[in-house]
């Protein structure tokens, strides 16, 4: 089965996804019956490329600039079965990714996205639109690279009700507090995170808790059927003073972690002091984890050790396989 893909965004994640498609092309064909063909790549500042019969992906991943720089085609005009949306995040508006997702679903495409904005800002709207148009909307990569949370609930917890979520979902702040516990200064740890490409040059979304708040909104709205907005999440910024708290806690045999907590009553992002018996105590450095408390399946913890952009790309690929296997069925969303 040929699956035509339109890729919006061709930065680190988009290129990693393209490399993974090339790497797994034969596996997708032989084991899953999926012939994945990229028919369009659109970017905001580095051009675009389109070929309805399929682009030469191997040639394009080595190019900084795509061949066309005139007005790019509208998403509705693309020949694609699936939109993979990995454009730049605007956590406060979800744009332009939100419009990309809307346009794709209205045009009959399934959507796979790593962009937190649309899901955090408009999950109910987009989910309803996908159901109305019998399209699939997949977003595993929006939370914590390829940490399997939504697919865990979808496929491994039938009839279970999620009651509460608690976890470490921002790798930058977890790294900063882990390093502070080892005696590294806050400024030095942040500079190192930037050199490694984990933290952005402007790290305010991480440090002020906006990235975590967006993820909290996604968890609340998808798994708890809440109407939580990003602005509703109570945030405590991660500052040098919190780093000093982490160092002091380490001397007492404890650890300070940047925790998101989500219930039906609301959500918070704040540093929390954990004892060694806490399942999140050992989640160190850039690693992330989430604890799910359920009504009948007990408490489950999923974790991801030292993630990189390749894990985000894999989450996109896994969702793409899921969508391809479901094409023509009535399974949409959670």
Short mmCIF file of C-alpha atoms in Angstrom, two decimals:
data_model
loop_
_atom_site.label_atom_id
_atom_site.label_comp_id
_atom_site.label_asym_id
_atom_site.label_seq_id
_atom_site.Cartn_x
_atom_site.Cartn_y
_atom_site.Cartn_z
CA UNK A 1 0.00 0.00 0.00
CA UNK A 2 1.43 3.36 -1.02
CA UNK A 3 1.27 6.02 1.69
CA UNK A 4 1.93 9.51 0.35
CA UNK A 5 3.42 11.88 2.91
CA UNK A 6 3.54 15.67 2.99
CA UNK A 7 6.16 16.89 5.44
CA UNK A 8 5.78 20.39 6.92
CA UNK A 9 8.99 21.45 8.60
CA UNK A 10 12.48 20.30 7.66
CA UNK A 11 14.64 21.20 10.63
CA UNK A 12 16.33 18.73 12.97
CA UNK A 13 13.20 16.64 13.55
CA UNK A 14 12.02 16.71 9.94
CA UNK A 15 15.41 15.66 8.62
CA UNK A 16 15.77 12.93 11.26
CA UNK A 17 12.35 11.62 10.20
CA UNK A 18 13.43 11.66 6.55
CA UNK A 19 16.62 9.75 7.39
CA UNK A 20 14.58 7.20 9.36
CA UNK A 21 12.18 6.71 6.45
CA UNK A 22 15.14 5.96 4.22
CA UNK A 23 16.71 3.65 6.79
CA UNK A 24 13.48 1.69 7.39
CA UNK A 25 12.09 1.80 3.84
CA UNK A 26 12.54 -1.93 3.16
CA UNK A 27 11.29 -2.94 6.62
CA UNK A 28 8.14 -0.87 6.10
CA UNK A 29 7.55 -2.57 2.76
CA UNK A 30 8.37 -6.15 3.71
CA UNK A 31 6.96 -6.33 7.23
CA UNK A 32 4.11 -3.81 7.14
CA UNK A 33 3.19 -3.55 3.47
CA UNK A 34 3.77 0.21 3.54
CA UNK A 35 5.41 1.96 0.60
CA UNK A 36 6.11 5.37 2.16
CA UNK A 37 6.56 8.10 -0.45
CA UNK A 38 7.23 11.75 0.42
CA UNK A 39 5.45 13.90 -2.16
CA UNK A 40 6.04 17.35 -0.63
CA UNK A 41 8.29 19.13 1.87
CA UNK A 42 7.32 22.64 2.95
CA UNK A 43 9.32 25.04 5.11
CA UNK A 44 8.89 28.68 6.15
CA UNK A 45 12.37 29.94 5.37
CA UNK A 46 14.28 27.28 3.43
CA UNK A 47 12.10 26.67 0.39
CA UNK A 48 9.89 23.80 -0.63
CA UNK A 49 9.83 20.77 -2.89
CA UNK A 50 6.99 18.85 -4.47
CA UNK A 51 6.75 15.82 -6.74
CA UNK A 52 3.47 13.92 -6.79
CA UNK A 53 5.22 10.72 -7.90
CA UNK A 54 7.62 10.97 -4.95
CA UNK A 55 10.60 13.16 -4.12
CA UNK A 56 14.21 11.99 -4.17
CA UNK A 57 14.43 12.06 -0.39
CA UNK A 58 18.02 10.86 -0.28
CA UNK A 59 19.14 13.88 -2.31
CA UNK A 60 17.06 16.39 -0.35
CA UNK A 61 18.24 15.44 3.15
CA UNK A 62 21.76 16.56 2.23
CA UNK A 63 20.60 20.01 1.08
CA UNK A 64 20.26 23.02 3.37
CA UNK A 65 17.92 24.83 0.98
CA UNK A 66 15.07 23.18 -0.91
CA UNK A 67 14.82 23.97 -4.64
CA UNK A 68 11.78 26.27 -4.74
CA UNK A 69 11.48 29.67 -3.07
CA UNK A 70 8.40 31.17 -4.69
CA UNK A 71 4.95 30.96 -3.08
CA UNK A 72 4.65 27.50 -1.62
CA UNK A 73 1.58 25.38 -2.42
CA UNK A 74 -1.38 25.27 -0.08
CA UNK A 75 -1.68 22.15 2.03
CA UNK A 76 -5.11 21.48 0.54
CA UNK A 77 -3.52 21.28 -2.92
CA UNK A 78 -0.97 18.60 -2.01
CA UNK A 79 -1.18 15.01 -3.17
CA UNK A 80 -0.83 13.27 0.18
CA UNK A 81 -2.55 10.76 2.41
CA UNK A 82 -0.76 11.84 5.60
CA UNK A 83 0.50 15.22 6.79
CA UNK A 84 3.53 14.99 9.08
CA UNK A 85 3.68 18.33 10.92
CA UNK A 86 6.99 19.25 12.54
CA UNK A 87 7.14 23.01 11.98
CA UNK A 88 8.34 25.57 14.53
CA UNK A 89 6.40 25.66 17.80
CA UNK A 90 4.49 28.69 19.03
CA UNK A 91 3.31 27.41 22.38
CA UNK A 92 0.95 30.35 23.01
CA UNK A 93 -1.04 30.24 19.75
CA UNK A 94 -0.27 26.89 18.17
CA UNK A 95 0.19 28.68 14.84
CA UNK A 96 0.93 28.16 12.03
CA UNK A 97 0.87 24.44 12.83
CA UNK A 98 -2.74 24.59 14.01
CA UNK A 99 -3.90 25.84 10.62
CA UNK A 100 -1.74 23.22 8.89
CA UNK A 101 -3.45 20.44 10.84
CA UNK A 102 -6.94 21.86 10.30
CA UNK A 103 -6.37 22.27 6.56
CA UNK A 104 -4.97 18.77 6.21
CA UNK A 105 -7.88 17.08 7.96
CA UNK A 106 -10.42 19.14 6.03
CA UNK A 107 -8.64 18.10 2.83
CA UNK A 108 -8.96 14.42 3.68
CA UNK A 109 -5.50 13.76 5.10
CA UNK A 110 -4.57 11.90 8.24
CA UNK A 111 -2.21 13.82 10.52
CA UNK A 112 0.88 12.81 12.49
CA UNK A 113 2.53 15.59 14.47
CA UNK A 114 5.35 16.28 16.91
CA UNK A 115 4.16 19.88 17.33
CA UNK A 116 2.73 20.48 20.79
CA UNK A 117 0.94 23.69 19.86
CA UNK A 118 -2.11 22.37 17.98
CA UNK A 119 -2.78 19.53 20.44
CA UNK A 120 -2.31 21.72 23.51
CA UNK A 121 -4.41 24.57 22.14
CA UNK A 122 -7.18 22.79 20.22
CA UNK A 123 -7.28 19.04 20.88
CA UNK A 124 -11.05 18.88 21.28
CA UNK A 125 -11.66 20.81 18.07
CA UNK A 126 -9.14 18.81 16.06
CA UNK A 127 -10.28 15.49 17.50
CA UNK A 128 -13.89 16.28 16.62
CA UNK A 129 -12.88 17.36 13.12
CA UNK A 130 -10.89 14.14 12.62
CA UNK A 131 -13.85 12.02 13.73
CA UNK A 132 -16.22 13.99 11.50
CA UNK A 133 -13.96 13.45 8.47
CA UNK A 134 -13.03 9.86 9.44
CA UNK A 135 -9.35 10.77 9.63
CA UNK A 136 -6.71 9.73 12.16
CA UNK A 137 -4.88 12.25 14.34
CA UNK A 138 -1.70 10.96 16.00
CA UNK A 139 0.63 12.91 18.29
CA UNK A 140 2.76 10.55 20.41
CA UNK A 141 5.85 12.68 19.70
CA UNK A 142 4.34 15.80 21.31
CA UNK A 143 4.96 14.68 24.88
CA UNK A 144 8.44 13.29 25.39
CA UNK A 145 10.09 12.11 22.18
CA UNK A 146 9.08 8.43 21.79
CA UNK A 147 7.91 7.85 25.37
CA UNK A 148 4.89 5.58 24.70
CA UNK A 149 2.10 7.20 26.69
CA UNK A 150 -0.90 7.67 24.39
CA UNK A 151 -0.34 4.35 22.63
CA UNK A 152 0.06 2.68 26.02
CA UNK A 153 -3.37 3.91 27.06
CA UNK A 154 -4.90 3.22 23.65
CA UNK A 155 -3.70 -0.34 23.24
CA UNK A 156 -2.60 -1.68 26.64
CA UNK A 157 -5.16 -0.18 29.04
CA UNK A 158 -8.61 -0.97 27.58
CA UNK A 159 -11.46 0.14 29.85
CA UNK A 160 -9.00 1.56 32.41
CA UNK A 161 -9.56 5.11 33.61
CA UNK A 162 -6.57 7.37 34.12
CA UNK A 163 -6.98 9.25 37.39
CA UNK A 164 -3.74 11.18 37.80
CA UNK A 165 -0.47 11.78 35.99
CA UNK A 166 2.86 12.85 37.40
CA UNK A 167 6.17 13.05 35.64
CA UNK A 168 9.30 14.65 34.27
CA UNK A 169 8.51 15.80 30.74
CA UNK A 170 11.06 18.56 30.15
CA UNK A 171 14.59 17.29 29.62
CA UNK A 172 16.30 20.68 29.83
CA UNK A 173 15.13 21.52 33.34
CA UNK A 174 15.71 17.97 34.55
CA UNK A 175 19.29 18.18 33.30
CA UNK A 176 19.83 21.54 35.00
CA UNK A 177 18.64 20.27 38.37
CA UNK A 178 20.58 17.01 37.99
CA UNK A 179 23.76 18.96 37.30
CA UNK A 180 23.05 21.38 40.15
CA UNK A 181 22.87 18.39 42.50
CA UNK A 182 26.41 17.50 41.38
CA UNK A 183 27.69 20.98 42.14
CA UNK A 184 27.59 22.43 38.62
CA UNK A 185 26.51 26.05 38.45
CA UNK A 186 23.15 26.79 36.86
CA UNK A 187 24.71 28.99 34.17
CA UNK A 188 27.33 26.40 33.25
CA UNK A 189 24.78 23.58 33.04
CA UNK A 190 22.51 25.69 30.84
CA UNK A 191 25.40 26.55 28.54
CA UNK A 192 26.26 22.86 28.26
CA UNK A 193 22.64 21.96 27.44
CA UNK A 194 22.71 24.55 24.67
CA UNK A 195 26.00 23.22 23.29
CA UNK A 196 24.49 19.74 23.17
CA UNK A 197 21.49 21.06 21.25
CA UNK A 198 18.99 20.07 23.96
CA UNK A 199 18.23 23.60 25.15
CA UNK A 200 17.29 26.38 22.76
CA UNK A 201 19.32 29.63 22.67
CA UNK A 202 16.21 31.25 24.15
CA UNK A 203 15.39 28.78 26.92
CA UNK A 204 12.49 30.70 28.44
CA UNK A 205 9.87 28.19 27.28
CA UNK A 206 11.71 25.52 29.28
CA UNK A 207 12.77 27.52 32.32
CA UNK A 208 9.47 29.38 32.74
CA UNK A 209 7.51 26.15 32.40
CA UNK A 210 5.66 26.87 29.17
CA UNK A 211 6.88 23.71 27.46
CA UNK A 212 5.82 21.62 30.44
CA UNK A 213 2.51 23.49 30.66
CA UNK A 214 1.74 22.65 27.04
CA UNK A 215 2.46 18.99 27.75
CA UNK A 216 0.31 19.13 30.88
CA UNK A 217 -2.56 20.53 28.80
CA UNK A 218 -2.13 17.72 26.28
CA UNK A 219 -2.18 15.07 29.02
CA UNK A 220 -5.21 16.63 30.70
CA UNK A 221 -7.23 17.06 27.54
CA UNK A 222 -6.37 13.74 25.90
CA UNK A 223 -6.25 11.35 28.85
CA UNK A 224 -8.54 13.05 31.38
CA UNK A 225 -11.02 14.62 28.92
CA UNK A 226 -10.42 18.02 30.48
CA UNK A 227 -10.79 21.46 29.00
CA UNK A 228 -7.50 22.65 30.46
CA UNK A 229 -5.73 25.54 28.75
CA UNK A 230 -2.01 26.16 28.85
CA UNK A 231 -2.57 29.36 30.83
CA UNK A 232 -4.49 27.36 33.46
CA UNK A 233 -1.39 25.38 34.43
CA UNK A 234 0.20 26.76 37.59
CA UNK A 235 3.92 27.19 36.85
CA UNK A 236 6.91 27.64 39.12
CA UNK A 237 9.95 28.63 37.02
CA UNK A 238 13.21 26.72 37.33
CA UNK A 239 15.76 29.32 38.45
CA UNK A 240 19.29 29.37 39.90
CA UNK A 241 17.66 29.46 43.34
CA UNK A 242 15.96 26.14 42.58
CA UNK A 243 19.36 24.82 41.51
CA UNK A 244 20.68 25.67 44.98
CA UNK A 245 17.71 23.79 46.48
CA UNK A 246 18.69 20.77 44.36
CA UNK A 247 22.26 20.92 45.66
CA UNK A 248 21.05 21.13 49.26
CA UNK A 249 18.62 18.23 48.74
CA UNK A 250 21.42 16.08 47.29
CA UNK A 251 23.42 16.53 50.49
CA UNK A 252 20.44 15.04 52.36
CA UNK A 253 20.19 12.06 50.00
CA UNK A 254 17.21 13.46 48.10
CA UNK A 255 16.69 14.92 44.63
CA UNK A 256 14.77 17.89 43.28
CA UNK A 257 12.94 17.15 40.05
CA UNK A 258 10.84 19.42 37.74
CA UNK A 259 7.47 17.70 38.05
CA UNK A 260 4.28 18.04 36.09
CA UNK A 261 1.21 16.87 38.04
CA UNK A 262 -2.13 16.53 36.26
CA UNK A 263 -5.55 15.68 37.73
CA UNK A 264 -9.11 16.49 36.77
CA UNK A 265 -8.90 19.46 39.13
CA UNK A 266 -5.98 21.08 37.32
CA UNK A 267 -2.27 20.87 36.63
CA UNK A 268 1.00 22.20 38.01
CA UNK A 269 4.63 22.42 36.99
CA UNK A 270 6.99 22.90 39.91
CA UNK A 271 10.20 21.59 41.47
CA UNK A 272 9.55 18.76 43.92
CA UNK A 273 11.87 17.09 46.43
CA UNK A 274 11.85 13.31 46.01
CA UNK A 275 13.02 10.51 48.28
CA UNK A 276 14.91 7.45 46.97
CA UNK A 277 11.75 5.32 47.12
CA UNK A 278 9.97 7.55 44.59
CA UNK A 279 9.84 5.94 41.11
CA UNK A 280 10.92 9.25 39.55
CA UNK A 281 13.96 9.65 41.84
CA UNK A 282 16.33 7.86 39.43
CA UNK A 283 15.22 9.78 36.31
CA UNK A 284 18.41 11.74 35.83
CA UNK A 285 19.92 14.16 33.33
CA UNK A 286 18.06 14.48 30.04
CA UNK A 287 15.89 11.44 30.79
CA UNK A 288 12.12 11.73 31.18
CA UNK A 289 9.37 9.61 32.73
CA UNK A 290 5.65 9.61 33.45
CA UNK A 291 3.67 7.88 36.18
CA UNK A 292 0.04 7.04 35.37
CA UNK A 293 -2.37 6.25 38.19
CA UNK A 294 -5.41 4.29 37.01
CA UNK A 295 -8.59 2.92 38.54
CA UNK A 296 -8.00 -0.78 37.79
CA UNK A 297 -4.47 -1.18 36.41
CA UNK A 298 -2.66 0.38 39.35
CA UNK A 299 0.26 2.75 38.87
CA UNK A 300 2.44 2.43 35.81
CA UNK A 301 5.70 4.22 35.08
CA UNK A 302 7.20 4.63 31.61
CA UNK A 303 10.62 6.19 31.16
CA UNK A 304 12.99 7.23 28.40
CA UNK A 305 16.73 7.37 28.97
CA UNK A 306 18.76 10.24 27.51
CA UNK A 307 16.57 10.94 24.43
CA UNK A 308 17.74 12.55 21.21
CA UNK A 309 16.06 13.84 18.06
CA UNK A 310 16.12 10.34 16.58
CA UNK A 311 13.64 9.23 19.24
CA UNK A 312 11.24 12.01 18.22
CA UNK A 313 11.57 10.84 14.62
CA UNK A 314 10.83 7.28 15.68
CA UNK A 315 7.64 8.36 17.45
CA UNK A 316 6.52 9.96 14.18
CA UNK A 317 7.36 6.78 12.28
CA UNK A 318 5.47 4.61 14.76
CA UNK A 319 2.41 6.84 14.44
CA UNK A 320 2.73 6.74 10.65
CA UNK A 321 2.70 2.93 10.72
CA UNK A 322 -0.35 3.06 13.00
CA UNK A 323 -2.18 5.39 10.62
CA UNK A 324 -1.25 3.33 7.57
CA UNK A 325 -2.59 0.16 9.18
CA UNK A 326 -5.81 1.91 10.15
CA UNK A 327 -6.57 3.58 6.83
CA UNK A 328 -10.10 2.69 5.90
CA UNK A 329 -11.13 1.82 9.48
CA UNK A 330 -13.08 3.83 12.03
CA UNK A 331 -10.39 4.09 14.71
CA UNK A 332 -9.64 7.76 15.34
CA UNK A 333 -7.93 9.39 18.30
CA UNK A 334 -8.06 8.09 21.85
#
